[in-house]
C-alpha positions as semicolon CSV with decimal commas, in nm:
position;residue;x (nm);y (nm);z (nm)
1;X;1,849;-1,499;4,469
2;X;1,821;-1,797;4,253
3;X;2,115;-1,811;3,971
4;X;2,040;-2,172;3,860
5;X;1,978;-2,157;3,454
6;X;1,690;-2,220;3,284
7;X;1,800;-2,364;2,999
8;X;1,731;-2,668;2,848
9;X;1,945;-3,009;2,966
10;X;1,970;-3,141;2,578
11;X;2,045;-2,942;2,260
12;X;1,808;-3,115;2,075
13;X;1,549;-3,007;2,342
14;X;1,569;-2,618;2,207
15;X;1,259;-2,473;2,094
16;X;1,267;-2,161;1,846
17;X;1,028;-1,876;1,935
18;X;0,935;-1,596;1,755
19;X;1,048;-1,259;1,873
20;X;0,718;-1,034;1,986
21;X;0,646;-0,804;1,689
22;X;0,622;-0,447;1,749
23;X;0,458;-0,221;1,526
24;X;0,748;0,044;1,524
25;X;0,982;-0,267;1,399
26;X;0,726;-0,361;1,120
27;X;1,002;-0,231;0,878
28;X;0,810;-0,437;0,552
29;X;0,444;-0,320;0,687
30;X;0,236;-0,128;0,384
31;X;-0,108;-0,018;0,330
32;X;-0,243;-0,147;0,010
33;X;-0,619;-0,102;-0,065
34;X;-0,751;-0,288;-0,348
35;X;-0,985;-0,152;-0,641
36;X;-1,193;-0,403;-0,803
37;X;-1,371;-0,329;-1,071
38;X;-1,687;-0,512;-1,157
39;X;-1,722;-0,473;-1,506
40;X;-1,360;-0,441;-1,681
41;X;-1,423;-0,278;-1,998
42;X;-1,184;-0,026;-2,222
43;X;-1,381;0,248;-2,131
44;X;-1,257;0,217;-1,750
45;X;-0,925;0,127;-1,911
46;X;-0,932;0,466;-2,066
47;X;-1,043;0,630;-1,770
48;X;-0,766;0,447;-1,551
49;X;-0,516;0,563;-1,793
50;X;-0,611;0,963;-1,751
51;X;-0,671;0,907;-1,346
52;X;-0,285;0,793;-1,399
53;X;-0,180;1,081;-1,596
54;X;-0,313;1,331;-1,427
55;X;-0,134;1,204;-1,038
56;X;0,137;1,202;-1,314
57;X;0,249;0,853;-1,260
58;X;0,510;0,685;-1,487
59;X;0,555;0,362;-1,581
60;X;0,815;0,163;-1,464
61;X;0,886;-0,108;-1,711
62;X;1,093;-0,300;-1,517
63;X;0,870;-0,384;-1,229
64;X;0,506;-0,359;-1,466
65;X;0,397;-0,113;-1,190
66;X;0,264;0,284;-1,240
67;X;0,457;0,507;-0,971
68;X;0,270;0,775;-0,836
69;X;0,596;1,012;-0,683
70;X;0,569;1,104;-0,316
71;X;0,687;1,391;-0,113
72;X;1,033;1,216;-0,077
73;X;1,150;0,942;-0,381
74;X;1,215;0,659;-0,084
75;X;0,826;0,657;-0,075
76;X;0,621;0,656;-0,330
77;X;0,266;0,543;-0,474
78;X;0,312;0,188;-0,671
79;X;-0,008;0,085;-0,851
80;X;-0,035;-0,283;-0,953
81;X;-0,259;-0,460;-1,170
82;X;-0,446;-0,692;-0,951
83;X;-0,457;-1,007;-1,184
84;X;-0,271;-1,086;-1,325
85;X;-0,090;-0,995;-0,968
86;X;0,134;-0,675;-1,063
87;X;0,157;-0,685;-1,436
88;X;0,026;-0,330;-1,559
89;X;0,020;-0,264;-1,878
90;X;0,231;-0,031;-2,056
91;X;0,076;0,328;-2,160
92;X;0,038;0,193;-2,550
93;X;-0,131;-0,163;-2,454
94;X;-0,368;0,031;-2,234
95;X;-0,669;0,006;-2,497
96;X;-0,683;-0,323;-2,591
97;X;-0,918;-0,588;-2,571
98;X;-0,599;-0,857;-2,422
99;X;-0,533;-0,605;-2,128
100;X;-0,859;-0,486;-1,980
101;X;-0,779;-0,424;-1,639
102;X;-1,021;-0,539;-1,343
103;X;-0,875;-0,412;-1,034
104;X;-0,580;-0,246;-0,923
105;X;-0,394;-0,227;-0,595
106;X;-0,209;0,099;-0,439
107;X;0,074;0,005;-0,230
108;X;0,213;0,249;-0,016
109;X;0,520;0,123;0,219
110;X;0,661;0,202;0,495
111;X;0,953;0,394;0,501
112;X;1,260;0,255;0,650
113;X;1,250;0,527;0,926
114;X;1,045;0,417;1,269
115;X;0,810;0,698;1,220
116;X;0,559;0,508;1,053
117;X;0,405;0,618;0,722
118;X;0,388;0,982;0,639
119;X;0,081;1,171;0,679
120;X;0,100;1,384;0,331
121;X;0,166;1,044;0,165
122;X;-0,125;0,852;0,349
123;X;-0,361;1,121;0,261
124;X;-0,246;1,081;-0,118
125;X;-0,307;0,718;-0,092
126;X;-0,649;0,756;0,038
127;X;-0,708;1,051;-0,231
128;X;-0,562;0,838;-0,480
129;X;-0,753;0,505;-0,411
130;X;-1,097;0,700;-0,404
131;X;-1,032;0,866;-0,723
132;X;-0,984;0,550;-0,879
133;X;-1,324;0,405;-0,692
134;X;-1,494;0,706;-0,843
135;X;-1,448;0,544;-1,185
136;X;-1,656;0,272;-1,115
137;X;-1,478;0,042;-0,867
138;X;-1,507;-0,068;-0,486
139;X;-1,240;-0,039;-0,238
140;X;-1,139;-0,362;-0,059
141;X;-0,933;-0,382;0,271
142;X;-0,635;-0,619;0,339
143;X;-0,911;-0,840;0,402
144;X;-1,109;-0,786;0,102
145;X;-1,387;-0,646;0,275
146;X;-1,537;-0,291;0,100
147;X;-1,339;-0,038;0,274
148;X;-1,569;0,233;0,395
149;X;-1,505;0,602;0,487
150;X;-1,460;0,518;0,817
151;X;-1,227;0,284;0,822
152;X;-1,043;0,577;0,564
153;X;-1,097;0,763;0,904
154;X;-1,004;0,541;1,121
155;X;-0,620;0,487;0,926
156;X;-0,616;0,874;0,963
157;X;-0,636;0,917;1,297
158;X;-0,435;0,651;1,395
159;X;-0,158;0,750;1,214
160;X;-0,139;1,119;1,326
161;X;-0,178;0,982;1,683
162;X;0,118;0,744;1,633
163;X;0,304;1,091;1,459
164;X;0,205;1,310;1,756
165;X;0,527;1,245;1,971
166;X;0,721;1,360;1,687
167;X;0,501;1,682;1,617
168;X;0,706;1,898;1,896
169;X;1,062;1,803;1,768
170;X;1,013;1,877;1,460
């Protein structure tokens, strides 16, 4: 058995590498589909607004964002104005002419937990994000590509599949 090191002769010599990522460590990963909208007007403004009330989202001053509550407070919905990047505006500046809104993102993040993201939450965001398409928007990807149902399906399944280990502990 060879017990001769490998390391390097010279300090200077020492070349950083990235640890492998692993999904289940991907502590900051989050889903966040984009809504564009291709003709901002206050009518969709309006519309956004009511879509917002009725999930019964608040407005958190503090971070410009709408939060949609989720089964558990440590994860919930944030929607953010997509340009300017995360400014919404407030309930009262909705309807004017300054603040006509032509996309939104919903960010849903993981939770702290290695599970991964929570099904009843993941359903909401896909719920969520094609309620707001329904007003007259498209659905972009991380990649800004239209998001279709599929790939809706596609997030689905994967995520129960990575939750099925847990399904006979709990």
């Amino acid at each position: 058995m060879n017990t001769s090191s490998t390391l390097p002769e010279q300090e200077d010599s020492v070349e950083e590498v990235a640890p492998e990522k692993n999904e289940a460590d991907d502590v900051g990963a989050a889903h966040v589909p984009s809504l564009m909208y291709s003709q901002p007007s206050i009518e969709i403004n309006k519309k956004l607004l009511l879509c917002l009330q009725g999930w019964q989202a608040h407005y958190d001053a503090k971070l410009q964002v709408y939060i949609v509550s989720g089964v558990t407070p440590q994860n919930p919905l944030r929607v953010a104005n997509v340009y300017p990047p995360g400014v919404m505006p407030s309930a009262d500046s909705f309807q004017q002419e300054t603040t006509l809104i032509g996309g939104v993102s919903a960010i849903l993040e993981k939770p702290k937990r290695k599970r991964g993201f929570d099904k009843v939450q993941l359903e909401k965001l896909i719920t969520f994000t094609q309620e707001l398409a329904a007003l007259g928007g498209e659905i972009l990807d991380a990649q800004r590509q239209v998001a279709t149902s599929k790939a809706f399906n596609a997030t689905r399944h994967k995520q129960l599949t990575r939750l099925a280990p847990y399904s006979l502990k709990e």
